[in-house]
Structure formats: C-alpha cells, structure tokens
GROMACS .gro file of C-alpha atoms in nm:
model
  133
    1UNK     CA    1  -9.724  12.106  -8.268
    2UNK     CA    2  -9.600  11.753  -8.130
    3UNK     CA    3  -9.518  11.451  -8.328
    4UNK     CA    4  -9.448  11.108  -8.183
    5UNK     CA    5  -9.148  10.945  -8.371
    6UNK     CA    6  -9.006  10.583  -8.364
    7UNK     CA    7  -8.689  10.601  -8.175
    8UNK     CA    8  -8.373  10.415  -8.335
    9UNK     CA    9  -8.137  10.588  -8.069
   10UNK     CA   10  -8.269  10.770  -7.774
   11UNK     CA   11  -8.143  11.116  -7.658
   12UNK     CA   12  -8.270  11.457  -7.634
   13UNK     CA   13  -8.205  11.783  -7.844
   14UNK     CA   14  -8.315  12.136  -7.884
   15UNK     CA   15  -8.186  12.305  -8.204
   16UNK     CA   16  -8.247  12.458  -8.543
   17UNK     CA   17  -8.356  12.233  -8.816
   18UNK     CA   18  -8.173  12.184  -9.156
   19UNK     CA   19  -8.410  12.006  -9.388
   20UNK     CA   20  -8.228  11.842  -9.678
   21UNK     CA   21  -8.436  11.851 -10.003
   22UNK     CA   22  -8.243  11.589 -10.202
   23UNK     CA   23  -8.103  11.249 -10.095
   24UNK     CA   24  -7.750  11.239  -9.942
   25UNK     CA   25  -7.489  10.989  -9.837
   26UNK     CA   26  -7.273  11.101  -9.563
   27UNK     CA   27  -6.974  10.908  -9.739
   28UNK     CA   28  -6.865  11.176  -9.994
   29UNK     CA   29  -7.156  11.400  -9.925
   30UNK     CA   30  -7.042  11.542  -9.580
   31UNK     CA   31  -6.695  11.660  -9.522
   32UNK     CA   32  -6.603  11.500  -9.185
   33UNK     CA   33  -6.346  11.783  -9.119
   34UNK     CA   34  -6.579  12.080  -9.192
   35UNK     CA   35  -6.925  11.902  -9.110
   36UNK     CA   36  -7.051  12.074  -9.442
   37UNK     CA   37  -7.270  11.927  -9.720
   38UNK     CA   38  -7.008  11.877 -10.016
   39UNK     CA   39  -7.215  11.678 -10.261
   40UNK     CA   40  -7.179  11.846 -10.597
   41UNK     CA   41  -7.500  11.990 -10.706
   42UNK     CA   42  -7.690  11.917 -10.367
   43UNK     CA   43  -7.935  12.211 -10.304
   44UNK     CA   44  -7.784  12.230  -9.938
   45UNK     CA   45  -7.426  12.214 -10.061
   46UNK     CA   46  -7.195  12.419  -9.824
   47UNK     CA   47  -7.455  12.410  -9.531
   48UNK     CA   48  -7.305  12.304  -9.192
   49UNK     CA   49  -7.472  12.023  -9.010
   50UNK     CA   50  -7.299  12.090  -8.684
   51UNK     CA   51  -7.560  12.132  -8.392
   52UNK     CA   52  -7.859  12.127  -8.617
   53UNK     CA   53  -8.144  11.875  -8.626
   54UNK     CA   54  -8.087  11.715  -8.972
   55UNK     CA   55  -8.401  11.608  -9.161
   56UNK     CA   56  -8.320  11.323  -9.422
   57UNK     CA   57  -8.603  11.262  -9.661
   58UNK     CA   58  -8.395  10.987  -9.812
   59UNK     CA   59  -8.033  10.850  -9.791
   60UNK     CA   60  -7.814  10.731 -10.073
   61UNK     CA   61  -7.681  10.428  -9.927
   62UNK     CA   62  -7.328  10.380  -9.833
   63UNK     CA   63  -7.182  10.153  -9.572
   64UNK     CA   64  -6.921  10.418  -9.499
   65UNK     CA   65  -7.183  10.679  -9.397
   66UNK     CA   66  -7.172  10.541  -9.029
   67UNK     CA   67  -6.803  10.606  -9.020
   68UNK     CA   68  -6.834  10.965  -9.137
   69UNK     CA   69  -7.103  11.024  -8.862
   70UNK     CA   70  -6.899  10.874  -8.608
   71UNK     CA   71  -6.613  11.094  -8.711
   72UNK     CA   72  -6.834  11.390  -8.661
   73UNK     CA   73  -6.948  11.268  -8.323
   74UNK     CA   74  -6.592  11.235  -8.208
   75UNK     CA   75  -6.492  11.574  -8.340
   76UNK     CA   76  -6.795  11.724  -8.172
   77UNK     CA   77  -6.920  11.857  -8.494
   78UNK     CA   78  -7.213  11.621  -8.556
   79UNK     CA   79  -7.581  11.735  -8.612
   80UNK     CA   80  -7.802  11.754  -8.285
   81UNK     CA   81  -8.026  11.467  -8.412
   82UNK     CA   82  -8.134  11.289  -8.714
   83UNK     CA   83  -8.500  11.263  -8.816
   84UNK     CA   84  -8.556  11.031  -9.116
   85UNK     CA   85  -8.871  10.931  -9.304
   86UNK     CA   86  -8.752  10.558  -9.334
   87UNK     CA   87  -8.556  10.314  -9.104
   88UNK     CA   88  -8.193  10.291  -9.210
   89UNK     CA   89  -7.961  10.007  -9.116
   90UNK     CA   90  -7.627  10.201  -9.176
   91UNK     CA   91  -7.626  10.570  -9.056
   92UNK     CA   92  -7.747  10.491  -8.687
   93UNK     CA   93  -7.455  10.246  -8.655
   94UNK     CA   94  -7.232  10.544  -8.613
   95UNK     CA   95  -7.426  10.659  -8.318
   96UNK     CA   96  -7.433  10.316  -8.155
   97UNK     CA   97  -7.052  10.270  -8.185
   98UNK     CA   98  -7.004  10.628  -8.034
   99UNK     CA   99  -7.197  10.530  -7.753
  100UNK     CA  100  -7.014  10.200  -7.700
  101UNK     CA  101  -6.694  10.407  -7.692
  102UNK     CA  102  -6.822  10.659  -7.435
  103UNK     CA  103  -6.839  10.954  -7.694
  104UNK     CA  104  -7.148  11.180  -7.727
  105UNK     CA  105  -7.445  11.051  -7.904
  106UNK     CA  106  -7.747  11.199  -8.073
  107UNK     CA  107  -8.104  11.092  -8.106
  108UNK     CA  108  -8.194  10.897  -8.430
  109UNK     CA  109  -8.568  10.916  -8.507
  110UNK     CA  110  -8.806  10.805  -8.785
  111UNK     CA  111  -9.120  10.987  -8.889
  112UNK     CA  112  -9.396  10.931  -9.147
  113UNK     CA  113  -9.365  11.295  -9.280
  114UNK     CA  114  -9.117  11.569  -9.220
  115UNK     CA  115  -9.320  11.874  -9.108
  116UNK     CA  116  -9.041  12.119  -9.022
  117UNK     CA  117  -8.863  12.344  -9.240
  118UNK     CA  118  -8.501  12.478  -9.234
  119UNK     CA  119  -8.474  12.747  -8.965
  120UNK     CA  120  -8.754  12.590  -8.738
  121UNK     CA  121  -8.653  12.500  -8.383
  122UNK     CA  122  -8.763  12.162  -8.240
  123UNK     CA  123  -8.728  12.000  -7.907
  124UNK     CA  124  -8.680  11.614  -7.894
  125UNK     CA  125  -8.751  11.418  -7.575
  126UNK     CA  126  -8.608  11.081  -7.481
  127UNK     CA  127  -8.945  10.908  -7.551
  128UNK     CA  128  -8.938  11.020  -7.912
  129UNK     CA  129  -9.179  11.331  -7.904
  130UNK     CA  130  -9.066  11.601  -8.127
  131UNK     CA  131  -9.198  11.949  -8.054
  132UNK     CA  132  -9.183  12.282  -8.245
  133UNK     CA  133  -9.028  12.544  -7.997
   0.00000   0.00000   0.00000
C-alpha cells in the first residue's frame, strides 16, 4: 500500500511506526532527555519515540512543543518522521529551526487518515509517498 501525503517538511525515513491513540503535546508529554511519552494516563505512556515514525491523530497545542522536538533532534533522539492528520503550525517549527542550524531533520507529513498501526514498518520518500515495507 502506498499513500501520498502533503509534505510540510521533506525528508526520507524507513522505520517502525508508533501510533498514538490519544492527543499529545510534546511540551510536558514527551521527556526531551529520555524521548519517552510522559503524559500521565496517556495510553502510550513510557513508549520511546526515538527512531520511530510517530503517527499523531491529534495534538494538544503548546507553542513549546516545537522546542521539545528541537531538543530531541539536537540530541539525536527524535522520531524518524512525524505523520499527522491535520496541519499544525507549531510542531514543524522545531524541524525547520533544526534545518536552519544545520542539525538533522525529519520528514513531517499530513495524511487524511492514519492507516498504519504500531509495529508496522513504513518507508517515506522525499516526494511524500508513504509505503508499507
């Protein structure tokens, strides 16, 4: 299966999926030191985001989420990619700033529907095609 996504920030990735089942803010919801979901009561609490394609059905807004993502990128513990179901003006800023600073970046994509599950492996092309591998 291949899905064409809208590209908010281009890049490639091939990694295992971590699908979040509830909304999350990176600010207070992801520990920048451990890269684990820390939001109390979140179904994926304790899961590491490092190196995984993170599927975000919804975000809890916080302008500081981009700073947490930037910290993860700088530390080399960021997700391999972000796939969201709606455009977000805040979270991708962390990726844009990382690119401006010459740090590693990740693809940020938007799809209408999340069709992958935790444990699936996906490949993301520069042009926004997402394929199951």
